[in-house]
Amino acid sequence: MSAPAAEAPALPAVPEGATIVTLKIARFNPEVSEEQHWDSFQVPALPTDRLLNLLLYVKGYLDGTLTFRRSCAHGICGSDAMRVNGVNRLACKLLMKDMLPADGKPVTITIEPIRGLPVEKDLVVDMEPFFDAFRAVKPFLITSGNEPTRERIQSQHDRARFDDTTKCILCACCTTSCPVYWSDGSYFGPAAIVNAHRFIFDSRDEGAAERLDILNEKDGVWRCRTTFNCTEACPRGIQVTKAIQEVKRALLFSR
Ligand code: SF4
Ligand code: SF4
Ligand code: FES
């Protein structure tokens, strides 16, 4: 005798003050079809909800097969980057109060995977090419000589030099909003350059020349066309294009 089919969980009551939002979500399952298609879901949203809450509602009550990454739900792990109404966002940082029209009219929110990386299923992309570029710039402290017996001292002024680029959470919002990266994935992309910047300008590090050599290659910083998409996309407010310009200047004046 076959097991009875699992029943869909009962929908919770719509909370007072909620607006019904249509989520139009790009779906892809290579085990079913090579073609991407759209599915729409009606979801109640409060102004205090984040987009991630709505996606969890879909997964919990409407379609358990919907696939997306998330972990911390607080803008720290960087795992839920997605393209929302054509702009890269973290679903856990996008408040519904900023998406709902004041007049209460129906609203549709379009959600797609971030661009430029192979889609594995629905909103999940293969992040390996992104992390390959990150690893290639040697994003770790490089020093020579014996291990110090006490901490490596750094002045506040020297620490401030790379403070902005320490904030990166490797969400890929910048790299996957870059038109140069879309056109040719061999470009290192802004996130890798941000993480190179973090060490190039660290007074304790001795690997700057090595990293600058890597970024001077044909797939390095000179591919950047200074369109600022990356800066606008960064959920951590990092001045991404400025960091890229600083690396370019370091290349021009260090050799
Ligand atoms: S500023 Fe450079 S890295 Fe950033 S999106 Fe534009 S081309 Fe890409
Ligand atoms: S620089 Fe900003 S957008 Fe790019 S990976 Fe880091 S946190 Fe994400
Ligand atoms: S779930 Fe961690 S950053 Fe959004």
mmCIF file of C-alpha atoms and ligand atoms in Angstrom:
data_model
loop_
_atom_site.group_PDB
_atom_site.id
_atom_site.type_symbol
_atom_site.label_atom_id
_atom_site.label_comp_id
_atom_site.label_asym_id
_atom_site.label_seq_id
_atom_site.Cartn_x
_atom_site.Cartn_y
_atom_site.Cartn_z
ATOM 1 C CA MET A 1 0.000 0.000 0.000
ATOM 2 C CA SER A 2 1.491 3.371 -0.935
ATOM 3 C CA ALA A 3 1.882 6.096 1.694
ATOM 4 C CA PRO A 4 -0.803 8.800 1.599
ATOM 5 C CA ALA A 5 0.320 12.051 -0.089
ATOM 6 C CA ALA A 6 1.487 14.714 2.379
ATOM 7 C CA GLU A 7 -1.136 17.382 2.836
ATOM 8 C CA ALA A 8 -0.180 21.029 2.258
ATOM 9 C CA PRO A 9 -0.058 22.875 5.602
ATOM 10 C CA ALA A 10 -3.107 25.025 6.347
ATOM 11 C CA LEU A 11 -2.571 28.679 5.476
ATOM 12 C CA PRO A 12 -2.238 30.948 8.513
ATOM 13 C CA ALA A 13 -4.790 33.755 8.940
ATOM 14 C CA VAL A 14 -3.898 36.885 6.995
ATOM 15 C CA PRO A 15 -2.564 39.367 9.591
ATOM 16 C CA GLU A 16 -4.420 42.635 10.069
ATOM 17 C CA GLY A 17 -2.965 45.403 7.930
ATOM 18 C CA ALA A 18 -1.339 43.004 5.452
ATOM 19 C CA THR A 19 -1.200 43.750 1.712
ATOM 20 C CA ILE A 20 -1.473 40.863 -0.732
ATOM 21 C CA VAL A 21 1.684 40.902 -2.871
ATOM 22 C CA THR A 22 2.295 38.907 -6.041
ATOM 23 C CA LEU A 23 5.764 37.359 -6.110
ATOM 24 C CA LYS A 24 6.748 36.538 -9.695
ATOM 25 C CA ILE A 25 9.667 34.147 -9.331
ATOM 26 C CA ALA A 26 11.988 32.716 -12.001
ATOM 27 C CA ARG A 27 11.948 28.913 -11.702
ATOM 28 C CA PHE A 28 14.442 26.424 -13.081
ATOM 29 C CA ASN A 29 14.848 22.729 -12.409
ATOM 30 C CA PRO A 30 17.292 20.998 -14.779
ATOM 31 C CA GLU A 31 15.824 17.607 -13.775
ATOM 32 C CA VAL A 32 12.496 18.673 -15.307
ATOM 33 C CA SER A 33 13.318 21.100 -18.127
ATOM 34 C CA GLU A 34 16.239 23.054 -19.560
ATOM 35 C CA GLU A 35 13.944 26.084 -19.831
ATOM 36 C CA GLN A 36 13.449 28.688 -17.129
ATOM 37 C CA HIS A 37 9.835 29.747 -16.487
ATOM 38 C CA TRP A 38 7.928 32.088 -14.149
ATOM 39 C CA ASP A 39 5.615 31.152 -11.280
ATOM 40 C CA SER A 40 3.455 33.662 -9.409
ATOM 41 C CA PHE A 41 2.382 33.416 -5.770
ATOM 42 C CA GLN A 42 0.009 35.564 -3.719
ATOM 43 C CA VAL A 43 1.546 36.331 -0.342
ATOM 44 C CA PRO A 44 0.372 38.560 2.540
ATOM 45 C CA ALA A 45 2.965 41.157 3.507
ATOM 46 C CA LEU A 46 3.246 43.531 6.451
ATOM 47 C CA PRO A 47 5.405 46.661 6.146
ATOM 48 C CA THR A 48 7.759 45.149 8.754
ATOM 49 C CA ASP A 49 8.298 41.944 6.764
ATOM 50 C CA ARG A 50 11.508 41.405 4.815
ATOM 51 C CA LEU A 51 11.361 39.851 1.372
ATOM 52 C CA LEU A 52 12.908 36.737 2.915
ATOM 53 C CA ASN A 53 9.772 36.313 5.093
ATOM 54 C CA LEU A 54 7.638 36.223 1.943
ATOM 55 C CA LEU A 55 9.876 33.636 0.285
ATOM 56 C CA LEU A 56 9.727 31.484 3.425
ATOM 57 C CA TYR A 57 5.926 31.787 3.315
ATOM 58 C CA VAL A 58 5.916 30.477 -0.261
ATOM 59 C CA LYS A 59 8.223 27.612 0.649
ATOM 60 C CA GLY A 60 6.331 26.760 3.843
ATOM 61 C CA TYR A 61 2.743 27.018 2.616
ATOM 62 C CA LEU A 62 2.522 27.210 -1.178
ATOM 63 C CA ASP A 63 5.387 25.363 -2.870
ATOM 64 C CA GLY A 64 7.991 23.464 -0.857
ATOM 65 C CA THR A 65 10.099 22.934 -3.979
ATOM 66 C CA LEU A 66 11.049 26.623 -4.220
ATOM 67 C CA THR A 67 14.823 26.721 -3.761
ATOM 68 C CA PHE A 68 16.889 29.633 -2.466
ATOM 69 C CA ARG A 69 19.829 30.137 -0.112
ATOM 70 C CA ARG A 70 19.587 31.891 3.229
ATOM 71 C CA SER A 71 21.199 31.451 6.601
ATOM 72 C CA CYS A 72 21.608 34.314 9.074
ATOM 73 C CA ALA A 73 18.546 36.375 7.994
ATOM 74 C CA HIS A 74 20.360 39.463 9.281
ATOM 75 C CA GLY A 75 22.533 40.700 6.408
ATOM 76 C CA ILE A 76 25.719 39.033 7.633
ATOM 77 C CA CYS A 77 26.231 35.704 5.863
ATOM 78 C CA GLY A 78 25.704 37.080 2.342
ATOM 79 C CA SER A 79 23.898 33.970 1.114
ATOM 80 C CA ASP A 80 20.538 35.356 -0.088
ATOM 81 C CA ALA A 81 21.555 37.736 -2.871
ATOM 82 C CA MET A 82 18.944 37.837 -5.632
ATOM 83 C CA ARG A 83 17.763 40.149 -8.377
ATOM 84 C CA VAL A 84 14.624 41.949 -7.184
ATOM 85 C CA ASN A 85 12.792 44.106 -9.721
ATOM 86 C CA GLY A 86 16.010 44.161 -11.744
ATOM 87 C CA VAL A 87 18.330 45.190 -8.871
ATOM 88 C CA ASN A 88 20.605 42.942 -6.783
ATOM 89 C CA ARG A 89 19.460 42.842 -3.158
ATOM 90 C CA LEU A 90 19.780 40.673 -0.054
ATOM 91 C CA ALA A 91 16.278 39.272 0.571
ATOM 92 C CA CYS A 92 16.779 39.513 4.340
ATOM 93 C CA LYS A 93 17.573 43.246 4.212
ATOM 94 C CA LEU A 94 14.774 44.309 1.870
ATOM 95 C CA LEU A 95 11.913 45.674 3.989
ATOM 96 C CA MET A 96 8.429 45.454 2.542
ATOM 97 C CA LYS A 97 7.634 49.007 3.686
ATOM 98 C CA ASP A 98 10.034 50.126 0.939
ATOM 99 C CA MET A 99 8.279 47.988 -1.693
ATOM 100 C CA LEU A 100 4.562 48.444 -0.876
ATOM 101 C CA PRO A 101 2.739 51.327 -2.577
ATOM 102 C CA ALA A 102 1.259 53.881 -0.135
ATOM 103 C CA ASP A 103 -2.175 53.689 -1.821
ATOM 104 C CA GLY A 104 -2.515 49.953 -1.107
ATOM 105 C CA LYS A 105 -2.721 49.105 -4.837
ATOM 106 C CA PRO A 106 -1.742 45.560 -5.891
ATOM 107 C CA VAL A 107 1.992 45.130 -6.324
ATOM 108 C CA THR A 108 4.082 42.552 -8.167
ATOM 109 C CA ILE A 109 7.679 41.888 -7.147
ATOM 110 C CA THR A 110 9.864 40.107 -9.694
ATOM 111 C CA ILE A 111 12.599 37.847 -8.305
ATOM 112 C CA GLU A 112 15.386 36.244 -10.349
ATOM 113 C CA PRO A 113 18.746 34.653 -9.582
ATOM 114 C CA ILE A 114 21.786 36.960 -9.669
ATOM 115 C CA ARG A 115 23.289 37.189 -13.158
ATOM 116 C CA GLY A 116 26.533 35.944 -14.641
ATOM 117 C CA LEU A 117 26.817 32.700 -12.637
ATOM 118 C CA PRO A 118 25.312 29.353 -13.738
ATOM 119 C CA VAL A 119 21.852 28.732 -12.244
ATOM 120 C CA GLU A 120 21.610 25.395 -10.419
ATOM 121 C CA LYS A 121 17.953 25.524 -9.329
ATOM 122 C CA ASP A 122 15.445 28.392 -9.027
ATOM 123 C CA LEU A 123 17.331 31.201 -7.202
ATOM 124 C CA VAL A 124 20.454 29.169 -6.383
ATOM 125 C CA VAL A 125 23.531 29.838 -8.521
ATOM 126 C CA ASP A 126 26.889 28.079 -8.638
ATOM 127 C CA MET A 127 29.157 30.406 -6.605
ATOM 128 C CA GLU A 128 32.400 28.550 -7.435
ATOM 129 C CA PRO A 129 33.532 30.896 -10.267
ATOM 130 C CA PHE A 130 32.970 33.823 -7.889
ATOM 131 C CA PHE A 131 35.026 32.188 -5.115
ATOM 132 C CA ASP A 132 37.718 31.141 -7.623
ATOM 133 C CA ALA A 133 38.302 34.835 -8.403
ATOM 134 C CA PHE A 134 38.291 35.663 -4.670
ATOM 135 C CA ARG A 135 40.890 32.983 -3.930
ATOM 136 C CA ALA A 136 43.042 34.063 -6.889
ATOM 137 C CA VAL A 137 43.840 37.469 -5.332
ATOM 138 C CA LYS A 138 45.275 35.864 -2.161
ATOM 139 C CA PRO A 139 42.839 37.356 0.367
ATOM 140 C CA PHE A 140 44.935 36.662 3.454
ATOM 141 C CA LEU A 141 47.820 38.285 5.341
ATOM 142 C CA ILE A 142 51.187 37.592 3.689
ATOM 143 C CA THR A 143 54.282 38.137 5.837
ATOM 144 C CA SER A 144 57.888 36.969 5.875
ATOM 145 C CA GLY A 145 60.337 36.229 8.646
ATOM 146 C CA ASN A 146 59.667 34.675 12.012
ATOM 147 C CA GLU A 147 56.276 34.716 13.671
ATOM 148 C CA PRO A 148 56.135 37.732 15.994
ATOM 149 C CA THR A 149 56.006 37.022 19.701
ATOM 150 C CA ARG A 150 53.353 39.703 20.239
ATOM 151 C CA GLU A 151 50.547 41.187 18.132
ATOM 152 C CA ARG A 152 51.399 43.105 14.983
ATOM 153 C CA ILE A 153 50.912 46.766 15.916
ATOM 154 C CA GLN A 154 49.055 49.070 13.517
ATOM 155 C CA SER A 155 48.196 52.746 13.974
ATOM 156 C CA GLN A 156 44.585 53.913 13.793
ATOM 157 C CA HIS A 157 45.494 55.915 10.691
ATOM 158 C CA ASP A 158 46.901 52.822 8.949
ATOM 159 C CA ARG A 159 43.911 50.714 10.007
ATOM 160 C CA ALA A 160 41.505 53.305 8.579
ATOM 161 C CA ARG A 161 43.206 52.986 5.175
ATOM 162 C CA PHE A 162 41.363 49.732 4.412
ATOM 163 C CA ASP A 163 38.461 49.898 6.881
ATOM 164 C CA ASP A 164 35.768 50.128 4.196
ATOM 165 C CA THR A 165 36.822 46.976 2.380
ATOM 166 C CA THR A 166 36.885 44.882 5.565
ATOM 167 C CA LYS A 167 33.068 45.046 5.540
ATOM 168 C CA CYS A 168 32.641 42.691 2.581
ATOM 169 C CA ILE A 169 30.422 39.656 3.238
ATOM 170 C CA LEU A 170 31.093 38.028 -0.176
ATOM 171 C CA CYS A 171 27.440 38.186 -1.218
ATOM 172 C CA ALA A 172 28.332 38.699 -4.925
ATOM 173 C CA CYS A 173 25.766 41.504 -5.386
ATOM 174 C CA CYS A 174 28.521 43.711 -6.869
ATOM 175 C CA THR A 175 30.185 41.224 -9.202
ATOM 176 C CA THR A 176 26.870 39.961 -10.581
ATOM 177 C CA SER A 177 25.657 43.495 -11.314
ATOM 178 C CA CYS A 178 28.777 44.319 -13.332
ATOM 179 C CA PRO A 179 28.207 44.492 -17.110
ATOM 180 C CA VAL A 180 31.851 43.572 -17.762
ATOM 181 C CA TYR A 181 31.443 40.407 -15.668
ATOM 182 C CA TRP A 182 28.206 39.527 -17.506
ATOM 183 C CA SER A 183 29.874 39.890 -20.878
ATOM 184 C CA ASP A 184 32.901 37.799 -19.942
ATOM 185 C CA GLY A 185 33.120 35.886 -16.655
ATOM 186 C CA SER A 186 36.926 35.839 -16.887
ATOM 187 C CA TYR A 187 37.064 39.368 -15.338
ATOM 188 C CA PHE A 188 37.982 39.018 -11.646
ATOM 189 C CA GLY A 189 35.018 41.216 -10.767
ATOM 190 C CA PRO A 190 34.636 43.889 -8.114
ATOM 191 C CA ALA A 191 34.294 41.607 -5.070
ATOM 192 C CA ALA A 192 37.691 40.001 -5.691
ATOM 193 C CA ILE A 193 39.274 43.447 -6.134
ATOM 194 C CA VAL A 194 37.634 44.702 -2.916
ATOM 195 C CA ASN A 195 39.162 41.775 -1.044
ATOM 196 C CA ALA A 196 42.555 42.360 -2.646
ATOM 197 C CA HIS A 197 42.296 46.032 -1.632
ATOM 198 C CA ARG A 198 41.685 44.982 1.959
ATOM 199 C CA PHE A 199 45.193 43.467 2.116
ATOM 200 C CA ILE A 200 47.075 45.636 -0.415
ATOM 201 C CA PHE A 201 46.577 48.668 1.836
ATOM 202 C CA ASP A 202 47.186 46.841 5.127
ATOM 203 C CA SER A 203 50.497 48.176 6.556
ATOM 204 C CA ARG A 204 51.220 44.747 8.154
ATOM 205 C CA ASP A 205 51.012 42.849 4.860
ATOM 206 C CA GLU A 206 53.933 42.142 2.520
ATOM 207 C CA GLY A 207 52.030 40.672 -0.430
ATOM 208 C CA ALA A 208 50.838 43.861 -2.127
ATOM 209 C CA ALA A 209 53.226 43.594 -5.094
ATOM 210 C CA GLU A 210 52.150 39.992 -5.723
ATOM 211 C CA ARG A 211 48.454 40.904 -5.679
ATOM 212 C CA LEU A 212 49.017 43.973 -7.854
ATOM 213 C CA ASP A 213 50.775 41.765 -10.413
ATOM 214 C CA ILE A 214 47.721 39.490 -10.484
ATOM 215 C CA LEU A 215 45.333 42.426 -10.874
ATOM 216 C CA ASN A 216 47.512 43.968 -13.610
ATOM 217 C CA GLU A 217 46.740 40.965 -15.859
ATOM 218 C CA LYS A 218 44.241 41.186 -18.711
ATOM 219 C CA ASP A 219 41.360 39.995 -16.515
ATOM 220 C CA GLY A 220 42.251 42.411 -13.724
ATOM 221 C CA VAL A 221 41.359 45.966 -12.717
ATOM 222 C CA TRP A 222 41.831 47.531 -16.147
ATOM 223 C CA ARG A 223 38.657 45.808 -17.351
ATOM 224 C CA CYS A 224 36.578 48.026 -15.022
ATOM 225 C CA ARG A 225 34.677 50.712 -16.938
ATOM 226 C CA THR A 226 33.756 52.735 -13.817
ATOM 227 C CA THR A 227 29.984 52.397 -14.291
ATOM 228 C CA PHE A 228 29.338 52.261 -10.515
ATOM 229 C CA ASN A 229 26.741 49.407 -10.733
ATOM 230 C CA CYS A 230 28.796 47.573 -8.130
ATOM 231 C CA THR A 231 28.820 50.452 -5.653
ATOM 232 C CA GLU A 232 25.048 50.884 -5.971
ATOM 233 C CA ALA A 233 24.479 47.138 -5.458
ATOM 234 C CA CYS A 234 26.596 46.676 -2.329
ATOM 235 C CA PRO A 235 24.351 45.979 0.696
ATOM 236 C CA ARG A 236 27.218 46.909 3.032
ATOM 237 C CA GLY A 237 27.619 50.386 1.534
ATOM 238 C CA ILE A 238 31.226 49.720 0.494
ATOM 239 C CA GLN A 239 32.632 52.278 -1.961
ATOM 240 C CA VAL A 240 33.463 49.485 -4.391
ATOM 241 C CA THR A 241 34.360 51.587 -7.435
ATOM 242 C CA LYS A 242 36.530 53.879 -5.265
ATOM 243 C CA ALA A 243 38.429 50.825 -4.000
ATOM 244 C CA ILE A 244 38.984 49.678 -7.603
ATOM 245 C CA GLN A 245 40.252 53.160 -8.515
ATOM 246 C CA GLU A 246 42.681 53.056 -5.562
ATOM 247 C CA VAL A 247 44.058 49.731 -6.759
ATOM 248 C CA LYS A 248 44.475 51.183 -10.262
ATOM 249 C CA ARG A 249 46.339 54.170 -8.820
ATOM 250 C CA ALA A 250 48.553 51.864 -6.753
ATOM 251 C CA LEU A 251 49.434 50.043 -9.967
ATOM 252 C CA LEU A 252 50.215 53.275 -11.813
ATOM 253 C CA PHE A 253 52.438 54.699 -9.080
ATOM 254 C CA SER A 254 54.138 51.536 -7.814
ATOM 255 C CA ARG A 255 55.876 50.504 -11.018
HETATM 256 S S1 SF4 B 1 32.556 50.121 -11.706
HETATM 257 FE FE1 SF4 B 1 33.799 48.531 -12.714
HETATM 258 S S2 SF4 B 1 33.568 46.706 -11.456
HETATM 259 FE FE2 SF4 B 1 31.914 48.131 -10.878
HETATM 260 S S3 SF4 B 1 30.169 47.525 -12.120
HETATM 261 FE FE3 SF4 B 1 31.241 49.120 -13.246
HETATM 262 S S4 SF4 B 1 32.672 48.038 -14.607
HETATM 263 FE FE4 SF4 B 1 31.983 46.556 -13.041
HETATM 264 S S1 SF4 B 2 31.731 44.325 -1.960
HETATM 265 FE FE1 SF4 B 2 29.627 44.498 -1.205
HETATM 266 S S2 SF4 B 2 28.362 43.670 -2.864
HETATM 267 FE FE2 SF4 B 2 30.455 42.997 -3.239
HETATM 268 S S3 SF4 B 2 30.593 40.973 -2.341
HETATM 269 FE FE3 SF4 B 2 31.318 42.451 -0.801
HETATM 270 S S4 SF4 B 2 29.510 42.960 0.416
HETATM 271 FE FE4 SF4 B 2 28.775 41.961 -1.438
HETATM 272 S S1 FES B 3 20.438 35.388 4.994
HETATM 273 FE FE1 FES B 3 22.418 35.985 5.625
HETATM 274 S S2 FES B 3 22.743 37.836 4.558
HETATM 275 FE FE2 FES B 3 20.672 37.372 4.161
#
